[in-house]
Tab-separated table of N, CA and C in Angstrom:
chain	number	residue	atom	x	y	z
A	19	UNK	N	41.925	257.026	-82.656
A	19	UNK	CA	42.340	255.797	-81.486
A	19	UNK	C	43.711	255.696	-82.172
A	20	UNK	N	44.474	255.403	-81.184
A	20	UNK	CA	46.144	255.284	-81.309
A	20	UNK	C	46.144	253.672	-81.565
A	21	UNK	N	47.213	253.410	-82.120
A	21	UNK	CA	47.598	252.005	-82.525
A	21	UNK	C	49.129	251.905	-82.001
A	22	UNK	N	49.312	250.421	-82.275
A	22	UNK	CA	50.936	250.073	-81.529
A	22	UNK	C	51.801	251.138	-82.515
A	23	UNK	N	51.761	251.475	-83.497
A	23	UNK	CA	52.635	252.115	-84.391
A	23	UNK	C	52.745	253.579	-83.720
A	24	UNK	N	51.730	253.891	-83.134
A	24	UNK	CA	52.233	255.268	-82.370
A	24	UNK	C	53.106	255.228	-81.140
A	25	UNK	N	53.341	253.976	-80.663
A	25	UNK	CA	53.981	253.927	-79.667
A	25	UNK	C	55.462	253.954	-80.049
A	26	UNK	N	56.438	254.621	-79.135
A	26	UNK	CA	57.848	254.559	-79.448
A	26	UNK	C	58.876	254.818	-78.332
A	27	UNK	N	60.062	254.548	-78.851
A	27	UNK	CA	60.926	254.917	-77.696
A	27	UNK	C	61.506	256.127	-77.888
A	28	UNK	N	61.591	257.121	-76.598
A	28	UNK	CA	62.027	258.183	-76.727
A	28	UNK	C	63.257	258.332	-75.917
A	29	UNK	N	64.364	258.850	-76.547
A	29	UNK	CA	65.557	258.952	-76.002
A	29	UNK	C	65.700	260.162	-75.089
A	30	UNK	N	65.887	259.870	-73.789
A	30	UNK	CA	65.952	261.289	-72.549
A	30	UNK	C	67.281	261.988	-72.937
A	31	UNK	N	67.211	263.065	-72.721
A	31	UNK	CA	68.528	264.166	-72.450
A	31	UNK	C	69.679	263.454	-71.610
A	32	UNK	N	70.615	263.389	-71.683
A	32	UNK	CA	71.676	262.843	-70.612
A	32	UNK	C	72.763	263.536	-70.899
A	33	UNK	N	73.448	263.583	-69.737
A	33	UNK	CA	74.734	264.350	-69.597
A	33	UNK	C	75.914	263.468	-69.116
A	34	UNK	N	77.092	263.265	-69.518
A	34	UNK	CA	77.905	262.423	-68.815
A	34	UNK	C	79.016	263.314	-68.169
A	35	UNK	N	79.823	262.324	-67.239
A	35	UNK	CA	80.979	262.902	-66.573
A	35	UNK	C	81.606	261.818	-66.122
A	36	UNK	N	82.903	262.022	-66.442
A	36	UNK	CA	83.859	260.894	-66.073
A	36	UNK	C	84.027	260.436	-64.838
A	37	UNK	N	84.045	261.527	-63.993
A	37	UNK	CA	84.265	261.682	-62.701
A	37	UNK	C	83.123	261.163	-62.084
A	38	UNK	N	81.993	261.664	-62.085
A	38	UNK	CA	80.792	261.708	-61.330
A	38	UNK	C	79.359	260.847	-62.032
A	39	UNK	N	79.656	260.209	-62.876
A	39	UNK	CA	78.555	259.470	-63.477
A	39	UNK	C	77.691	260.145	-64.210
A	40	UNK	N	76.484	259.415	-64.889
A	40	UNK	CA	75.568	260.133	-65.723
A	40	UNK	C	74.477	260.787	-65.089
A	41	UNK	N	73.640	261.224	-65.673
A	41	UNK	CA	72.308	262.166	-65.284
A	41	UNK	C	71.323	262.301	-66.482
A	42	UNK	N	70.235	261.937	-66.171
A	42	UNK	CA	69.118	262.233	-67.290
A	42	UNK	C	68.131	263.057	-66.639
A	43	UNK	N	67.948	264.218	-67.570
A	43	UNK	CA	66.934	265.094	-67.498
A	43	UNK	C	65.407	264.819	-67.872
A	44	UNK	N	64.787	265.038	-67.127
A	44	UNK	CA	63.045	264.890	-67.878
A	44	UNK	C	62.269	266.159	-67.363
A	45	UNK	N	61.868	266.565	-68.248
A	45	UNK	CA	60.882	267.785	-67.875
A	45	UNK	C	59.831	268.099	-68.492
A	46	UNK	N	58.494	268.451	-67.885
A	46	UNK	CA	57.391	268.534	-68.473
A	46	UNK	C	57.399	269.100	-69.780
A	47	UNK	N	56.598	268.249	-70.826
A	47	UNK	CA	56.528	268.616	-72.094
A	47	UNK	C	57.600	269.043	-72.662
A	48	UNK	N	58.651	268.871	-72.717
A	48	UNK	CA	59.956	268.851	-73.397
A	48	UNK	C	60.430	267.560	-73.821
A	49	UNK	N	61.043	266.816	-72.914
A	49	UNK	CA	61.307	265.315	-73.152
A	49	UNK	C	59.995	264.166	-73.642
A	50	UNK	N	59.219	264.480	-72.574
A	50	UNK	CA	58.027	263.811	-72.541
A	50	UNK	C	57.052	264.652	-73.061
A	51	UNK	N	56.219	263.974	-74.361
A	51	UNK	CA	55.270	264.856	-74.853
A	51	UNK	C	54.045	264.908	-74.103
A	52	UNK	N	54.051	265.077	-73.037
A	52	UNK	CA	52.796	265.158	-72.134
A	52	UNK	C	53.005	265.926	-70.489
A	53	UNK	N	52.107	266.372	-70.204
A	53	UNK	CA	52.350	266.895	-68.806
A	53	UNK	C	52.228	265.881	-67.672
A	54	UNK	N	53.444	265.720	-66.812
A	54	UNK	CA	53.436	264.699	-65.959
A	54	UNK	C	52.567	264.914	-64.978
A	55	UNK	N	51.780	263.970	-64.197
A	55	UNK	CA	50.727	264.309	-63.163
A	55	UNK	C	50.933	263.348	-62.068
A	56	UNK	N	51.763	262.282	-62.616
A	56	UNK	CA	51.928	261.154	-61.194
A	56	UNK	C	53.198	260.370	-61.863
A	57	UNK	N	53.708	259.951	-60.877
A	57	UNK	CA	55.360	259.186	-61.047
A	57	UNK	C	54.951	257.754	-60.090
A	58	UNK	N	55.218	256.741	-60.536
A	58	UNK	CA	55.261	255.248	-59.625
A	58	UNK	C	56.540	254.468	-60.602
A	59	UNK	N	56.907	253.789	-59.393
A	59	UNK	CA	57.583	252.555	-59.851
A	59	UNK	C	57.632	251.451	-59.353
A	60	UNK	N	57.838	250.292	-60.070
A	60	UNK	CA	57.844	248.858	-59.482
A	60	UNK	C	59.202	248.305	-59.147
A	61	UNK	N	59.090	247.462	-58.313
A	61	UNK	CA	60.459	247.148	-57.831
A	61	UNK	C	60.312	245.558	-57.225
A	62	UNK	N	61.277	244.889	-56.985
A	62	UNK	CA	60.999	243.424	-56.588
A	62	UNK	C	59.822	242.762	-57.055
A	63	UNK	N	59.846	242.816	-58.336
A	63	UNK	CA	58.871	241.802	-59.237
A	63	UNK	C	59.407	240.732	-59.117
A	64	UNK	N	58.601	239.502	-58.775
A	64	UNK	CA	59.195	238.206	-58.650
A	64	UNK	C	59.355	237.340	-59.788
A	65	UNK	N	60.389	236.757	-60.189
A	65	UNK	CA	60.617	235.947	-61.505
A	65	UNK	C	59.259	235.342	-62.147
A	66	UNK	N	58.926	235.635	-63.219
A	66	UNK	CA	57.902	234.825	-63.734
A	66	UNK	C	56.637	235.810	-63.984
A	67	UNK	N	56.516	236.708	-62.904
A	67	UNK	CA	55.139	237.621	-62.699
A	67	UNK	C	55.097	238.778	-63.659
A	68	UNK	N	54.165	238.927	-64.562
A	68	UNK	CA	53.788	239.822	-65.514
A	68	UNK	C	53.074	240.857	-64.825
A	69	UNK	N	53.123	242.048	-65.129
A	69	UNK	CA	52.580	243.322	-64.574
A	69	UNK	C	51.687	243.816	-65.446
A	70	UNK	N	50.892	244.962	-65.181
A	70	UNK	CA	50.286	245.656	-66.505
A	70	UNK	C	49.038	244.785	-66.459
A	71	UNK	N	48.864	244.147	-67.907
A	71	UNK	CA	47.613	243.594	-68.287
A	71	UNK	C	46.272	244.319	-68.184
A	72	UNK	N	46.208	245.525	-68.804
A	72	UNK	CA	45.384	246.888	-68.828
A	72	UNK	C	45.555	247.546	-70.054
A	73	UNK	N	44.717	248.456	-70.118
A	73	UNK	CA	44.737	249.819	-71.092
A	73	UNK	C	44.260	250.656	-70.527
A	74	UNK	N	44.358	251.736	-70.687
A	74	UNK	CA	43.790	253.279	-70.127
A	74	UNK	C	43.026	253.740	-71.284
A	75	UNK	N	42.038	254.527	-70.955
A	75	UNK	CA	41.244	255.141	-72.008
A	75	UNK	C	41.690	256.620	-72.170
A	76	UNK	N	42.261	257.615	-71.359
A	76	UNK	CA	42.993	258.525	-71.619
A	76	UNK	C	44.251	258.846	-70.944
A	77	UNK	N	45.002	258.134	-70.464
A	77	UNK	CA	46.305	258.121	-69.853
A	77	UNK	C	47.469	257.944	-70.798
A	78	UNK	N	48.392	259.177	-70.969
A	78	UNK	CA	49.535	258.711	-71.651
A	78	UNK	C	50.597	258.388	-70.459
A	79	UNK	N	51.464	257.395	-70.992
A	79	UNK	CA	52.516	256.923	-70.060
A	79	UNK	C	54.118	257.103	-71.043
A	80	UNK	N	55.017	257.248	-69.843
A	80	UNK	CA	56.545	256.836	-70.486
A	80	UNK	C	56.939	255.953	-69.626
A	81	UNK	N	57.315	254.670	-70.060
A	81	UNK	CA	57.639	253.676	-69.252
A	81	UNK	C	59.143	253.219	-69.191
A	82	UNK	N	60.046	253.343	-68.099
A	82	UNK	CA	61.539	253.058	-68.440
A	82	UNK	C	62.085	252.228	-67.276
A	83	UNK	N	62.993	251.493	-67.824
A	83	UNK	CA	64.108	250.735	-67.070
A	83	UNK	C	65.156	251.445	-66.269
A	84	UNK	N	64.721	252.140	-65.096
A	84	UNK	CA	65.958	252.639	-64.641
A	84	UNK	C	66.969	251.972	-63.938
A	85	UNK	N	66.730	250.513	-63.880
A	85	UNK	CA	67.651	249.356	-63.586
A	85	UNK	C	67.276	248.098	-63.720
A	86	UNK	N	68.143	247.479	-64.369
A	86	UNK	CA	67.856	245.873	-65.263
A	86	UNK	C	66.922	246.180	-66.255
A	87	UNK	N	66.190	245.214	-66.550
A	87	UNK	CA	65.365	244.723	-67.711
A	87	UNK	C	64.413	244.181	-67.586
A	88	UNK	N	63.324	244.627	-68.775
A	88	UNK	CA	61.990	244.026	-68.816
A	88	UNK	C	61.406	244.022	-70.253
A	89	UNK	N	60.258	243.412	-70.517
A	89	UNK	CA	59.874	243.425	-72.076
A	89	UNK	C	58.163	244.202	-71.554
A	90	UNK	N	57.954	245.020	-72.824
A	90	UNK	CA	56.814	245.577	-72.636
A	90	UNK	C	55.974	244.820	-73.783
A	91	UNK	N	54.826	244.270	-73.866
A	91	UNK	CA	54.089	243.827	-74.933
A	91	UNK	C	52.997	244.563	-75.072
A	92	UNK	N	52.752	245.448	-76.329
A	92	UNK	CA	51.590	246.594	-76.338
A	92	UNK	C	50.859	245.683	-77.723
A	93	UNK	N	49.306	245.737	-77.248
A	93	UNK	CA	48.343	245.164	-78.239
A	93	UNK	C	47.296	246.291	-78.520
A	94	UNK	N	47.037	246.596	-79.737
A	94	UNK	CA	46.015	247.062	-80.189
A	94	UNK	C	44.822	246.871	-80.716
A	95	UNK	N	44.647	245.740	-80.378
A	95	UNK	CA	43.490	244.344	-80.908
A	95	UNK	C	43.589	244.172	-82.414
A	96	UNK	N	44.495	244.551	-83.170
A	96	UNK	CA	44.883	244.067	-84.134
A	96	UNK	C	46.440	243.465	-84.597
A	97	UNK	N	47.179	244.379	-83.665
A	97	UNK	CA	48.552	244.045	-84.116
A	97	UNK	C	49.352	244.129	-82.669
A	98	UNK	N	50.555	243.855	-82.528
A	98	UNK	CA	51.344	243.620	-81.135
A	98	UNK	C	52.509	243.867	-81.410
A	99	UNK	N	53.090	244.493	-80.672
A	99	UNK	CA	54.297	244.829	-80.616
A	99	UNK	C	55.403	244.600	-79.463
A	100	UNK	N	56.609	244.436	-79.247
A	100	UNK	CA	57.195	244.186	-77.916
A	100	UNK	C	58.384	245.033	-78.253
A	101	UNK	N	58.497	245.605	-76.843
A	101	UNK	CA	59.812	246.560	-76.923
A	101	UNK	C	60.774	245.796	-75.689
A	102	UNK	N	61.833	245.773	-75.653
A	102	UNK	CA	62.777	245.522	-74.408
A	102	UNK	C	63.367	246.505	-73.977
A	103	UNK	N	63.104	247.158	-72.736
A	103	UNK	CA	63.590	248.448	-71.949
A	103	UNK	C	64.746	247.606	-71.052
A	104	UNK	N	66.074	248.184	-71.391
A	104	UNK	CA	67.167	247.909	-70.813
A	104	UNK	C	68.171	249.071	-70.502
A	105	UNK	N	68.001	250.289	-70.924
A	105	UNK	CA	68.756	251.527	-70.637
A	105	UNK	C	67.977	252.611	-70.030
A	106	UNK	N	68.190	253.057	-68.913
A	106	UNK	CA	67.727	254.269	-68.131
A	106	UNK	C	67.979	255.544	-68.933
A	107	UNK	N	68.210	255.881	-69.942
A	107	UNK	CA	68.170	256.996	-70.785
A	107	UNK	C	66.879	256.541	-72.094
A	108	UNK	N	66.292	255.566	-72.121
A	108	UNK	CA	65.189	255.502	-73.075
A	108	UNK	C	64.110	255.037	-72.288
A	109	UNK	N	62.874	255.676	-72.705
A	109	UNK	CA	61.432	255.210	-72.277
A	109	UNK	C	60.568	254.827	-73.404
A	110	UNK	N	59.617	254.031	-73.085
A	110	UNK	CA	58.673	254.056	-74.180
A	110	UNK	C	57.362	254.717	-74.141
A	111	UNK	N	57.172	255.521	-74.978
A	111	UNK	CA	55.975	256.201	-74.919
A	111	UNK	C	54.506	255.679	-75.360
A	112	UNK	N	53.520	255.336	-74.590
A	112	UNK	CA	52.610	254.749	-75.031
A	112	UNK	C	51.172	255.712	-74.502
A	113	UNK	N	50.585	256.022	-75.806
A	113	UNK	CA	49.371	256.755	-75.612
A	113	UNK	C	48.139	256.002	-75.083
A	114	UNK	N	47.112	256.419	-74.876
A	114	UNK	CA	45.654	256.021	-74.417
A	114	UNK	C	45.287	254.792	-75.590
A	115	UNK	N	44.541	253.940	-75.166
A	115	UNK	CA	43.886	253.070	-75.748
A	115	UNK	C	44.643	251.792	-76.216
A	116	UNK	N	46.141	251.717	-75.672
A	116	UNK	CA	46.909	250.565	-75.986
A	116	UNK	C	46.954	249.576	-74.928
A	117	UNK	N	46.629	248.358	-74.913
A	117	UNK	CA	46.832	247.495	-74.035
A	117	UNK	C	48.111	247.171	-73.758
A	118	UNK	N	48.599	246.755	-72.495
A	118	UNK	CA	50.086	246.752	-72.269
A	118	UNK	C	50.279	245.415	-70.984
A	119	UNK	N	51.282	244.538	-71.309
A	119	UNK	CA	51.789	243.873	-70.381
A	119	UNK	C	53.222	244.090	-70.133
A	120	UNK	N	53.721	243.974	-68.766
A	120	UNK	CA	55.197	244.110	-68.469
A	120	UNK	C	55.548	242.565	-68.107
A	121	UNK	N	56.681	242.242	-68.607
A	121	UNK	CA	57.186	240.687	-68.525
A	121	UNK	C	58.588	240.710	-68.457
A	122	UNK	N	58.983	239.441	-68.108
A	122	UNK	CA	60.493	239.065	-68.143
A	122	UNK	C	61.338	240.042	-67.033
A	123	UNK	N	60.867	240.284	-65.985
A	123	UNK	CA	61.529	241.344	-65.276
A	123	UNK	C	62.886	240.735	-64.570
A	124	UNK	N	64.170	241.298	-64.928
A	124	UNK	CA	65.331	240.649	-64.628
A	124	UNK	C	65.586	241.199	-62.904
A	125	UNK	N	66.456	240.189	-62.526
A	125	UNK	CA	66.597	240.627	-61.232
A	125	UNK	C	66.898	242.207	-60.767
A	126	UNK	N	66.410	242.533	-59.652
A	126	UNK	CA	66.832	243.926	-59.496
A	126	UNK	C	66.461	244.996	-60.302
A	127	UNK	N	65.509	244.683	-61.312
A	127	UNK	CA	64.823	245.606	-62.062
A	127	UNK	C	64.147	246.847	-61.344
A	128	UNK	N	64.025	248.108	-61.970
A	128	UNK	CA	63.063	249.014	-61.503
A	128	UNK	C	62.588	249.732	-62.653
A	129	UNK	N	60.867	249.442	-62.741
A	129	UNK	CA	60.331	250.236	-63.860
A	129	UNK	C	59.842	251.396	-63.289
A	130	UNK	N	60.141	252.562	-63.879
A	130	UNK	CA	59.825	253.894	-63.778
A	130	UNK	C	58.530	254.598	-64.741
A	131	UNK	N	57.392	254.848	-64.287
A	131	UNK	CA	56.304	255.306	-65.185
A	131	UNK	C	56.152	256.673	-64.910
A	132	UNK	N	56.194	257.573	-65.865
A	132	UNK	CA	55.554	258.770	-65.764
A	132	UNK	C	54.238	258.830	-66.195
A	133	UNK	N	53.056	259.549	-65.761
A	133	UNK	CA	51.966	259.575	-66.209
A	133	UNK	C	51.256	260.882	-66.270
A	134	UNK	N	50.587	261.082	-67.364
A	134	UNK	CA	50.009	262.068	-67.506
A	134	UNK	C	48.716	262.369	-66.632
A	135	UNK	N	48.005	261.536	-65.697
A	135	UNK	CA	47.233	261.751	-64.856
A	135	UNK	C	47.169	261.059	-63.796
A	136	UNK	N	46.531	261.547	-62.761
A	136	UNK	CA	46.422	261.165	-61.249
A	136	UNK	C	45.615	259.730	-61.315
A	137	UNK	N	45.873	258.934	-60.360
A	137	UNK	CA	45.152	257.617	-60.357
A	137	UNK	C	43.871	258.013	-60.913
A	138	UNK	N	42.839	257.171	-61.654
A	138	UNK	CA	41.367	256.910	-61.682
A	138	UNK	C	41.538	255.708	-62.408
A	139	UNK	N	40.480	255.004	-61.164
A	139	UNK	CA	40.089	253.522	-61.496
A	139	UNK	C	39.091	253.570	-62.694
A	140	UNK	N	38.733	254.524	-63.015
A	140	UNK	CA	37.702	254.578	-64.533
A	140	UNK	C	38.118	254.711	-65.520
A	141	UNK	N	39.238	255.177	-65.264
A	141	UNK	CA	40.277	255.081	-66.624
A	141	UNK	C	40.640	253.764	-67.074
A	142	UNK	N	40.497	252.821	-66.362
A	142	UNK	CA	41.355	251.542	-66.669
A	142	UNK	C	40.417	250.581	-67.176
A	143	UNK	N	40.770	249.714	-68.339
A	143	UNK	CA	39.966	248.621	-69.053
A	143	UNK	C	41.035	247.448	-68.505
A	144	UNK	N	40.536	246.547	-67.646
A	144	UNK	CA	41.089	245.169	-67.034
A	144	UNK	C	40.829	244.044	-67.687
A	145	UNK	N	39.696	244.119	-68.402
A	145	UNK	CA	39.427	242.638	-69.021
A	145	UNK	C	39.880	242.857	-70.705
A	146	UNK	N	40.497	241.812	-71.400
A	146	UNK	CA	40.920	241.989	-72.658
A	146	UNK	C	39.596	241.934	-73.448
A	147	UNK	N	38.349	241.303	-73.424
A	147	UNK	CA	37.448	241.538	-74.062
A	147	UNK	C	36.902	242.760	-73.975
A	148	UNK	N	36.695	243.207	-72.569
A	148	UNK	CA	36.215	244.732	-72.405
A	148	UNK	C	37.125	245.485	-73.358
A	149	UNK	N	38.375	245.445	-73.553
A	149	UNK	CA	39.167	246.350	-74.175
A	149	UNK	C	38.789	245.953	-75.764
A	150	UNK	N	38.717	244.933	-76.138
A	150	UNK	CA	38.252	244.820	-77.536
A	150	UNK	C	37.010	245.680	-77.861
A	151	UNK	N	36.159	245.320	-77.064
A	151	UNK	CA	34.844	246.050	-77.164
A	151	UNK	C	34.900	247.739	-77.217
A	152	UNK	N	35.829	247.930	-76.706
A	152	UNK	CA	36.175	249.360	-76.263
A	152	UNK	C	36.717	250.102	-77.758
A	153	UNK	N	37.724	249.201	-78.374
A	153	UNK	CA	38.539	249.495	-79.553
A	153	UNK	C	37.549	249.661	-80.685
A	154	UNK	N	36.543	248.721	-80.877
A	154	UNK	CA	35.341	248.732	-81.788
A	154	UNK	C	34.162	249.872	-81.692
A	155	UNK	N	34.652	250.470	-80.598
A	155	UNK	CA	33.931	251.753	-80.186
A	155	UNK	C	32.719	251.467	-79.889
């Protein structure tokens, strides 16, 4: 079972152009350590509202702030870690079995998530008590 120590920031391959701006490249199983099967993004999150508040049984994710910033709080039932995401070329790798909450969204922020699986409600653990029971096995 993964812990918050397995979560890490991944810096994406980026290219600079003085005249045309920057570009980041993301390819399956290269920059991202899993096959990408779903992409979604969060935007227009009102001030003071948290997102997430769940864990996944088998889903891997790379969470990025492609605009603005926000904080991701991770919990493995024994330890917590927080990551401030504020660079579009850095993503937070979150393996399965980690509780996550996204908070402190800046105005105009956009959160992009690359996920290893298609949406499956059965993969979610939405109650923290149930999550702790899951962690205990």
